[in-house]
Short mmCIF file of C-alpha atoms and ligand atoms in Angstrom, two decimals:
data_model
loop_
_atom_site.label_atom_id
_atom_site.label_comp_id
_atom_site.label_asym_id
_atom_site.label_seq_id
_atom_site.Cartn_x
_atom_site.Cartn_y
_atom_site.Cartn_z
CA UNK Y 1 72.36 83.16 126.27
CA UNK Y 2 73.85 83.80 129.94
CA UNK Y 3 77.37 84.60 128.15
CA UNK Y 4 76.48 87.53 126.54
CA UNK Y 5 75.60 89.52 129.76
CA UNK Y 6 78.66 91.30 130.65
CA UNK Y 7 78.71 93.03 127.37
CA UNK Y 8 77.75 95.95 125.66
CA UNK Y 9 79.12 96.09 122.32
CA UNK Y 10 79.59 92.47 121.66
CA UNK Y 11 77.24 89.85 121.25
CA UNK Y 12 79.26 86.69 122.60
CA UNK Y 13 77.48 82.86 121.61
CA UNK Y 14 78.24 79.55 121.77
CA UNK Y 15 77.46 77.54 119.07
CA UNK Y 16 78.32 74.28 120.59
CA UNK Y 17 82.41 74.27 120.33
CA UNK Y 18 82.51 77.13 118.67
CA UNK Y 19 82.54 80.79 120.13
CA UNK Y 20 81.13 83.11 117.85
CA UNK Y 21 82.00 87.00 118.67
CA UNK Y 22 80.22 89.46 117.24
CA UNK Y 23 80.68 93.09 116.86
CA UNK Y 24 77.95 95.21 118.01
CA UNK Y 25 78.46 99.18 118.15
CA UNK Y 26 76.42 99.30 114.63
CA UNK Y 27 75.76 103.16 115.02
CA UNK Y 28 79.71 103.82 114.64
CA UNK Y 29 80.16 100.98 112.21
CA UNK Y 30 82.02 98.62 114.99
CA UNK Y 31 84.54 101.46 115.67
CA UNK Y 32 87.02 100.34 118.31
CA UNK Y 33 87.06 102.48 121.58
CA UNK Y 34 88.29 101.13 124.77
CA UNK Y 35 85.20 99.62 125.60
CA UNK Y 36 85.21 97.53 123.11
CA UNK Y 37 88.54 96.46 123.23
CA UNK Y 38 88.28 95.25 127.26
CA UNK Y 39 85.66 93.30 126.09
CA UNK Y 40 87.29 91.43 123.59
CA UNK Y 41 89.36 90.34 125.94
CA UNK Y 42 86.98 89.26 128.22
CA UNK Y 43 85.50 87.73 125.43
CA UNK Y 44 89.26 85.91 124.55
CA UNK Y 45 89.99 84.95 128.53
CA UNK Y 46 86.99 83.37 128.34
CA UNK Y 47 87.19 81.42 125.12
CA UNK Y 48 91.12 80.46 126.21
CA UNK Y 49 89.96 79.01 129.98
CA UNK Y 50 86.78 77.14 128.43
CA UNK Y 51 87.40 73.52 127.22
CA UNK Y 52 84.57 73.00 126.07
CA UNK Y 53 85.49 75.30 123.20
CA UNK Y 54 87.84 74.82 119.85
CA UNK Y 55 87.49 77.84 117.85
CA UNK Y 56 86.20 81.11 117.89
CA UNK Y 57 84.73 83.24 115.10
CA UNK Y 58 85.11 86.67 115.13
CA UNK Y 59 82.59 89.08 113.44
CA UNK Y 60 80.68 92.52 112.61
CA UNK Y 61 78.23 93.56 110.44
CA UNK Y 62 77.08 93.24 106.70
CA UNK Y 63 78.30 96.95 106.42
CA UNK Y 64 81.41 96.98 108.56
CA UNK Y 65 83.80 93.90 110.52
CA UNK Y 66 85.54 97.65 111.82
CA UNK Y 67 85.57 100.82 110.33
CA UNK Y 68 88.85 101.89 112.69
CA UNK Y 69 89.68 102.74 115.73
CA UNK Y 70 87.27 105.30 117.34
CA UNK Y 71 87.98 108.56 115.94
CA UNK Y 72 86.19 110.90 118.39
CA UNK Y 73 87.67 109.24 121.37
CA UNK Y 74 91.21 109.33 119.53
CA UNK Y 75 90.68 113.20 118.60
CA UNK Y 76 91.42 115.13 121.53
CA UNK Y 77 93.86 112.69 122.80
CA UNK Y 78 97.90 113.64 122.75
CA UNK Y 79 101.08 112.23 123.07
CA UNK Y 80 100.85 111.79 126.69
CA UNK Y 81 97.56 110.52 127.24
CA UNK Y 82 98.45 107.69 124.50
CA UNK Y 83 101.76 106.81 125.53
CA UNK Y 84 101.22 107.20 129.41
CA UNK Y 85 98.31 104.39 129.15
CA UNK Y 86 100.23 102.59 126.60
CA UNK Y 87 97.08 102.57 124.42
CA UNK Y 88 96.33 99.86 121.78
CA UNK Y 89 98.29 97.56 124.03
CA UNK Y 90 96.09 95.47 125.13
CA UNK Y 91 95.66 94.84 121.21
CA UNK Y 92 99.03 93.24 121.62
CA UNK Y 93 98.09 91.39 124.56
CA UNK Y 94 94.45 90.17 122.88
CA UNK Y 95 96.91 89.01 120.33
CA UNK Y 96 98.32 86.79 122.59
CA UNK Y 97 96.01 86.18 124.69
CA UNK Y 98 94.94 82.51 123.12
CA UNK Y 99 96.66 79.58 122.21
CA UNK Y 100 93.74 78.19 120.30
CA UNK Y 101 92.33 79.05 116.45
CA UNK Y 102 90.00 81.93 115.78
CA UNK Y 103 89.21 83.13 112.11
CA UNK Y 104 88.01 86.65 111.37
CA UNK Y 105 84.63 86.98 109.32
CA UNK Y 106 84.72 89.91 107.47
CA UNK Y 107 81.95 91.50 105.81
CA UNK Y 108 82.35 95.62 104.55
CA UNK Y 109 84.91 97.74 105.90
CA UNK Y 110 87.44 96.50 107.66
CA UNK Y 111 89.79 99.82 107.77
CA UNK Y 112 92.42 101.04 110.32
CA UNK Y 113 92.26 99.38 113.68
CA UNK Y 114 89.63 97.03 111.82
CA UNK Y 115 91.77 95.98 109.37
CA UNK Y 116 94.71 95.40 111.91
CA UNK Y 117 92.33 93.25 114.31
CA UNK Y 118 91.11 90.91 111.59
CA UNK Y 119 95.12 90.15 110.62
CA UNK Y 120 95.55 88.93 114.46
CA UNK Y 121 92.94 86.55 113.64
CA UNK Y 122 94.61 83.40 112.65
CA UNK Y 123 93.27 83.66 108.82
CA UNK Y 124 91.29 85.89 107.37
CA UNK Y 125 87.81 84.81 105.11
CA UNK Y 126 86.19 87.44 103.27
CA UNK Y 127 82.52 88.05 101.98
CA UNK Y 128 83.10 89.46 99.01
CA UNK Y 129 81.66 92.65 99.73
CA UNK Y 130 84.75 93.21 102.18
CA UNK Y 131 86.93 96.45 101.98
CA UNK Y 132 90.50 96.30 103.30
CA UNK Y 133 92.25 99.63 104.39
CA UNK Y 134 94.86 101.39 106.41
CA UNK Y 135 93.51 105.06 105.38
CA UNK Y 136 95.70 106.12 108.67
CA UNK Y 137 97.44 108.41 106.67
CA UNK Y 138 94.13 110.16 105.43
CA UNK Y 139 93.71 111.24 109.14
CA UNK Y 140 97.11 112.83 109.93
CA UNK Y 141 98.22 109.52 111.47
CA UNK Y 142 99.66 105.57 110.32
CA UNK Y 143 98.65 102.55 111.69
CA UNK Y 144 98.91 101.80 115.64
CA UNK Y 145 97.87 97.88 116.14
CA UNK Y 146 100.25 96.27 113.80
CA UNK Y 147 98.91 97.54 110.52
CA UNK Y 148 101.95 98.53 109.04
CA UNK Y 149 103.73 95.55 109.64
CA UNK Y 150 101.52 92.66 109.37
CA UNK Y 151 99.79 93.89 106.49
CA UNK Y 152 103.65 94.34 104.60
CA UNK Y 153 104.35 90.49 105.56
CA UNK Y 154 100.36 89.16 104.43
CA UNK Y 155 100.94 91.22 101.09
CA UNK Y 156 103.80 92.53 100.17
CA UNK Y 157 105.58 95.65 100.28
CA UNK Y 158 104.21 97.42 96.86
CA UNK Y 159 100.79 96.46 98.11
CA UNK Y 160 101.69 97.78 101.85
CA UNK Y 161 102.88 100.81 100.63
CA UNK Y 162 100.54 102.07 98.35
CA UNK Y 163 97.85 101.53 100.55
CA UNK Y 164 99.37 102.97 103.57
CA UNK Y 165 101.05 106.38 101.71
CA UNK Y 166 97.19 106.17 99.45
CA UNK Y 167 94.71 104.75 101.85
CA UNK Y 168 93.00 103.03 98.74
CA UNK Y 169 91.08 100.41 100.27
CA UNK Y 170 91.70 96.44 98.62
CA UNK Y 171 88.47 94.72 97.18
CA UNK Y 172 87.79 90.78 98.66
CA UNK Y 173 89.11 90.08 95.18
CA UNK Y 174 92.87 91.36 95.31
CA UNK Y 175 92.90 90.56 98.92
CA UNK Y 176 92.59 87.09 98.30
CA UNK Y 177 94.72 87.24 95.35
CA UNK Y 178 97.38 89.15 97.53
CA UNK Y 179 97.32 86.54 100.32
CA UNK Y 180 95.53 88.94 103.10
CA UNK Y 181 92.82 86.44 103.16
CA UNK Y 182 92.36 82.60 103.19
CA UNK Y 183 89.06 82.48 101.10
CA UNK Y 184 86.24 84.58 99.40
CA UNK Y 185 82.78 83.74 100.07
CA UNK Y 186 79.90 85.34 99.30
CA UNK Y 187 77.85 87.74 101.71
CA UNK Y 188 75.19 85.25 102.29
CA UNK Y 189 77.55 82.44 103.15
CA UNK Y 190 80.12 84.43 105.19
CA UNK Y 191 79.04 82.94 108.58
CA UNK Y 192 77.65 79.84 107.83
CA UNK Y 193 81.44 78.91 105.81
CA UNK Y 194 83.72 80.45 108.69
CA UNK Y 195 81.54 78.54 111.60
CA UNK Y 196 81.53 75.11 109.33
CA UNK Y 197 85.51 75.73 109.59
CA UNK Y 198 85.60 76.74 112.97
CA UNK Y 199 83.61 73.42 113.67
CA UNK Y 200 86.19 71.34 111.78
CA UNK Y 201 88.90 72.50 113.77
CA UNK Y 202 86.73 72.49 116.82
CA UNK Y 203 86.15 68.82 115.99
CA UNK Y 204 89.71 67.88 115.79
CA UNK Y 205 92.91 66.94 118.76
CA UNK Y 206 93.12 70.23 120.76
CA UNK Y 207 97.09 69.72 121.13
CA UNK Y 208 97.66 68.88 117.26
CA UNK Y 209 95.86 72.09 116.82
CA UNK Y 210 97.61 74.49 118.97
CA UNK Y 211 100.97 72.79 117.86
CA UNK Y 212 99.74 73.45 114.52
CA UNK Y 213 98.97 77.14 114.89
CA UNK Y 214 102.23 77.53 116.87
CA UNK Y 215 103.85 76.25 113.82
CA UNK Y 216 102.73 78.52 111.37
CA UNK Y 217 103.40 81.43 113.64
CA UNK Y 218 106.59 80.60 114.26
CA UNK Y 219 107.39 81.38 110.58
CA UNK Y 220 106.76 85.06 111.34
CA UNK Y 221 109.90 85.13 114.13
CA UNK Y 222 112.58 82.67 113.29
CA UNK Y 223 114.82 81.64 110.28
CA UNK Y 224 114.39 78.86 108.13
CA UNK Y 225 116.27 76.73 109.92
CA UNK Y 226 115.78 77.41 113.21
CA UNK Y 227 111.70 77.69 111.89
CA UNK Y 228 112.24 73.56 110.43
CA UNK Y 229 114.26 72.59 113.45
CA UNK Y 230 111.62 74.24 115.61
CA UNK Y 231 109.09 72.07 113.79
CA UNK Y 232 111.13 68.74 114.02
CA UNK Y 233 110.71 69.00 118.09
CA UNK Y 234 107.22 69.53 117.75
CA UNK Y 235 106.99 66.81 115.81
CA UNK Y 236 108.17 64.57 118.20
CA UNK Y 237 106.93 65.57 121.32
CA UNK Y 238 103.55 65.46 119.26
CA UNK Y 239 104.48 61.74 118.91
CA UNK Y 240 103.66 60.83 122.28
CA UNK Y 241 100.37 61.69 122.41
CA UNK Y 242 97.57 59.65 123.15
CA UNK Y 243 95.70 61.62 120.33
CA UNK Y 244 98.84 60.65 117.86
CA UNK Y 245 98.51 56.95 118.65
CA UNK Y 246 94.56 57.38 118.33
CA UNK Y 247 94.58 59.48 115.12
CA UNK Y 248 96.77 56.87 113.33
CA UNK Y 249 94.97 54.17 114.56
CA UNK Y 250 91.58 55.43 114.03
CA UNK Y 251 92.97 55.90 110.42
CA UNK Y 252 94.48 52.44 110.05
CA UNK Y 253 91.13 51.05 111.44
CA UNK Y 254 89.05 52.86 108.89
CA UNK Y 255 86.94 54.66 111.89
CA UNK Y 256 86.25 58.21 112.92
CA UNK Y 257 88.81 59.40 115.72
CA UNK Y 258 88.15 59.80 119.16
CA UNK Y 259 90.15 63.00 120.88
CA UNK Y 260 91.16 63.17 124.48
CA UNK Y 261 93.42 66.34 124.58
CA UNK Y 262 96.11 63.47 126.23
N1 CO8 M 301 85.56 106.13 114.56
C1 CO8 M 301 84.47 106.68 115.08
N2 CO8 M 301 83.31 106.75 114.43
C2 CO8 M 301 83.27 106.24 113.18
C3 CO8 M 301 84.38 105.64 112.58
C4 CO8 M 301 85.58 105.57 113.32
N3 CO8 M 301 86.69 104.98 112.86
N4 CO8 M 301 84.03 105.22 111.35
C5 CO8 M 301 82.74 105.54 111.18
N5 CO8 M 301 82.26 106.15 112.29
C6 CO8 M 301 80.92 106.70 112.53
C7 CO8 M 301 80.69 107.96 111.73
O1 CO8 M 301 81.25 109.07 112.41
C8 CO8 M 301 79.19 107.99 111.67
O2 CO8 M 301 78.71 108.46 112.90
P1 CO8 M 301 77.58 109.64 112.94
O3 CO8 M 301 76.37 109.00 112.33
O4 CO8 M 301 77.47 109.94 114.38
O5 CO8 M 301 78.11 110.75 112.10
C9 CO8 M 301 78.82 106.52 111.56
O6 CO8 M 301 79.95 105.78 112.03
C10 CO8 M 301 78.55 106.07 110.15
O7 CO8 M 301 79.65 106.43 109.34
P2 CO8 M 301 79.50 107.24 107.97
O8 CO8 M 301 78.31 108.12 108.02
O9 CO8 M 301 80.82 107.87 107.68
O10 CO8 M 301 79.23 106.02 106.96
P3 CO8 M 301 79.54 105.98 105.39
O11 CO8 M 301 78.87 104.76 104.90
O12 CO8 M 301 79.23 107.30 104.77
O13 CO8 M 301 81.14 105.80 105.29
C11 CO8 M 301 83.28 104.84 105.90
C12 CO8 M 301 81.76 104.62 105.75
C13 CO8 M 301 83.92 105.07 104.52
C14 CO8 M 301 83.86 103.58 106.54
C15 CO8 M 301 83.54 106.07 106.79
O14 CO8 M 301 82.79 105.95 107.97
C16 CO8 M 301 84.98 106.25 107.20
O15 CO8 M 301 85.81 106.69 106.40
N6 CO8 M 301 85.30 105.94 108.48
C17 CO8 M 301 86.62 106.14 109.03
C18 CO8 M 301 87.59 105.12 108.50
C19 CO8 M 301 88.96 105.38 109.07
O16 CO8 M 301 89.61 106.38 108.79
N7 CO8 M 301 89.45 104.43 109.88
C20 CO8 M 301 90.77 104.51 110.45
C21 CO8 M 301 90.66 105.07 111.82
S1 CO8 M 301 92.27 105.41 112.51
C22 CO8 M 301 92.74 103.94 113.13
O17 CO8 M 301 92.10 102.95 113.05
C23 CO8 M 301 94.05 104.00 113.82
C24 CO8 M 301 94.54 102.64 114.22
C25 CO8 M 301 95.66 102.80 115.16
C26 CO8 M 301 95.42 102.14 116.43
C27 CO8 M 301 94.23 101.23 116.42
C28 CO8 M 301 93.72 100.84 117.76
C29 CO8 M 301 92.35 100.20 117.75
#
């Protein structure tokens, strides 16, 4: 369609409201150079300003969601062209950059930079062909987008550790038996399950949603406490929503809800 236009090595669609993301640089197994990264977040601006969208699904190939940031561009590169560009930070920013759900779709290796992008996704599902990594350490390096630390709170920190000092990449299997993914599916399936769950949430009150994801995030920054109490407000703001007084009613009048986003 019109959408995918402006880019080069993403194929952007929407499949009703659903975004589906795909990445395209098949020749380098969806390596991550700076291209590809200021097109994601075209890709997320877009996705974030359009209400006419829910969820977004982010994807690669059969053979490889990401096989790492790109190595050739990173190889002649020192400290001061990294640090004086700040580079990876827009990963942070992409991170941020929507208050709405998106799922990473993983298929084959997702390793490095890969691996880090798919655990800013809000879950993680898995065919089970997928290959999780952070073989950093293999290349003289450690992890630049997160790696180290979100992959130590999804897992664990025997997990975290062996495969960062190893770079032994984690079957679909473990991972889902570790907690670094929501659900195994297999390779066939991968797409059709994550954009059936990306239409469920698509289908459902935009605010409960993004309260809902802001919820579970919070868990990552706060105490207990201040993580429950944070929760409690929600809860009650939530409360005066037209979409609260419709959801409950809807349900007590054995119909299908109507959303208005009010
Ligand atoms: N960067 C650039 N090119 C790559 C990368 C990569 N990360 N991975 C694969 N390619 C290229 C290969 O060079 C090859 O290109 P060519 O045909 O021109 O030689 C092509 O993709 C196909 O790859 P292979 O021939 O190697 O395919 P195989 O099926 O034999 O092997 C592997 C697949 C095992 C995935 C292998 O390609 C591999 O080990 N790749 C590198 C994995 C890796 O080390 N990733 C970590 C990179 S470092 C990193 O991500 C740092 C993150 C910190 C900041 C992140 C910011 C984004």
């Amino acid at each position: 369609g019109a959408e995918d236009m402006a880019y080069e090595t993403l194929l952007v669609e929407q499949h009703e409201a659903v975004t589906l993301v795909t990445l395209n640089r098949p020749k380098a197994l969806n390596a991550l150079n700076s291209q590809v990264l200021a097109e994601l977040q075209m890709a997320f601006a877009a996705y974030e300003a359009d209400d006419s969208q829910g969820c977004l699904v982010l994807t690669g190939s059969e053979k490889a969601f990401a096989a790492g940031a790109d190595i050739k561009e990173m190889q002649p590169q020192n400290f001061a062209d990294m640090y004086g560009v700040d580079k990876f930070s827009g990963y942070d920013a992409l991170s941020r950059s929507t208050r709405k759900p998106w799922i990473a779709a993983v298929a084959g290796y997702a390793l490095g930079g890969g691996c880090e992008l798919a655990m800013m996704a809000d879950y993680i599902i898995a065919a089970e062909t997928a290959k999780f990594g952070q073989p950093e350490v293999t290349l003289g390096i450690a992890p630049g987008m997160g790696g180290s630390q979100r992959l130590t709170r999804a897992v664990g920190k025997a997990k975290a550790m062996q495969m960062c000092l190893t770079g032994r990449m984690m079957g679909a299997e473990e991972a889902e038996r570790a907690s670094l993914v929501a659900q195994v599916v297999l390779a066939g399936k991968l797409l059709e399950e994550a954009l059936n769950q990306a239409r469920t949430i698509a289908g459902l009150g935009p605010l409960a949603v993004k309260a809902n994801k802001e919820l579970v995030n919070a868990a990552f920054e706060t105490s207990l406490s201040e993580g429950v109490h944070f929760e409690r407000r929600i809860f009650f703001g939530l409360a005066s929503t037209q979409d609260k007084q419709e959801g409950m009613t809807a349900f007590i009048e054995k119909r299908k809800a109507g959303w208005t986003g009010k």
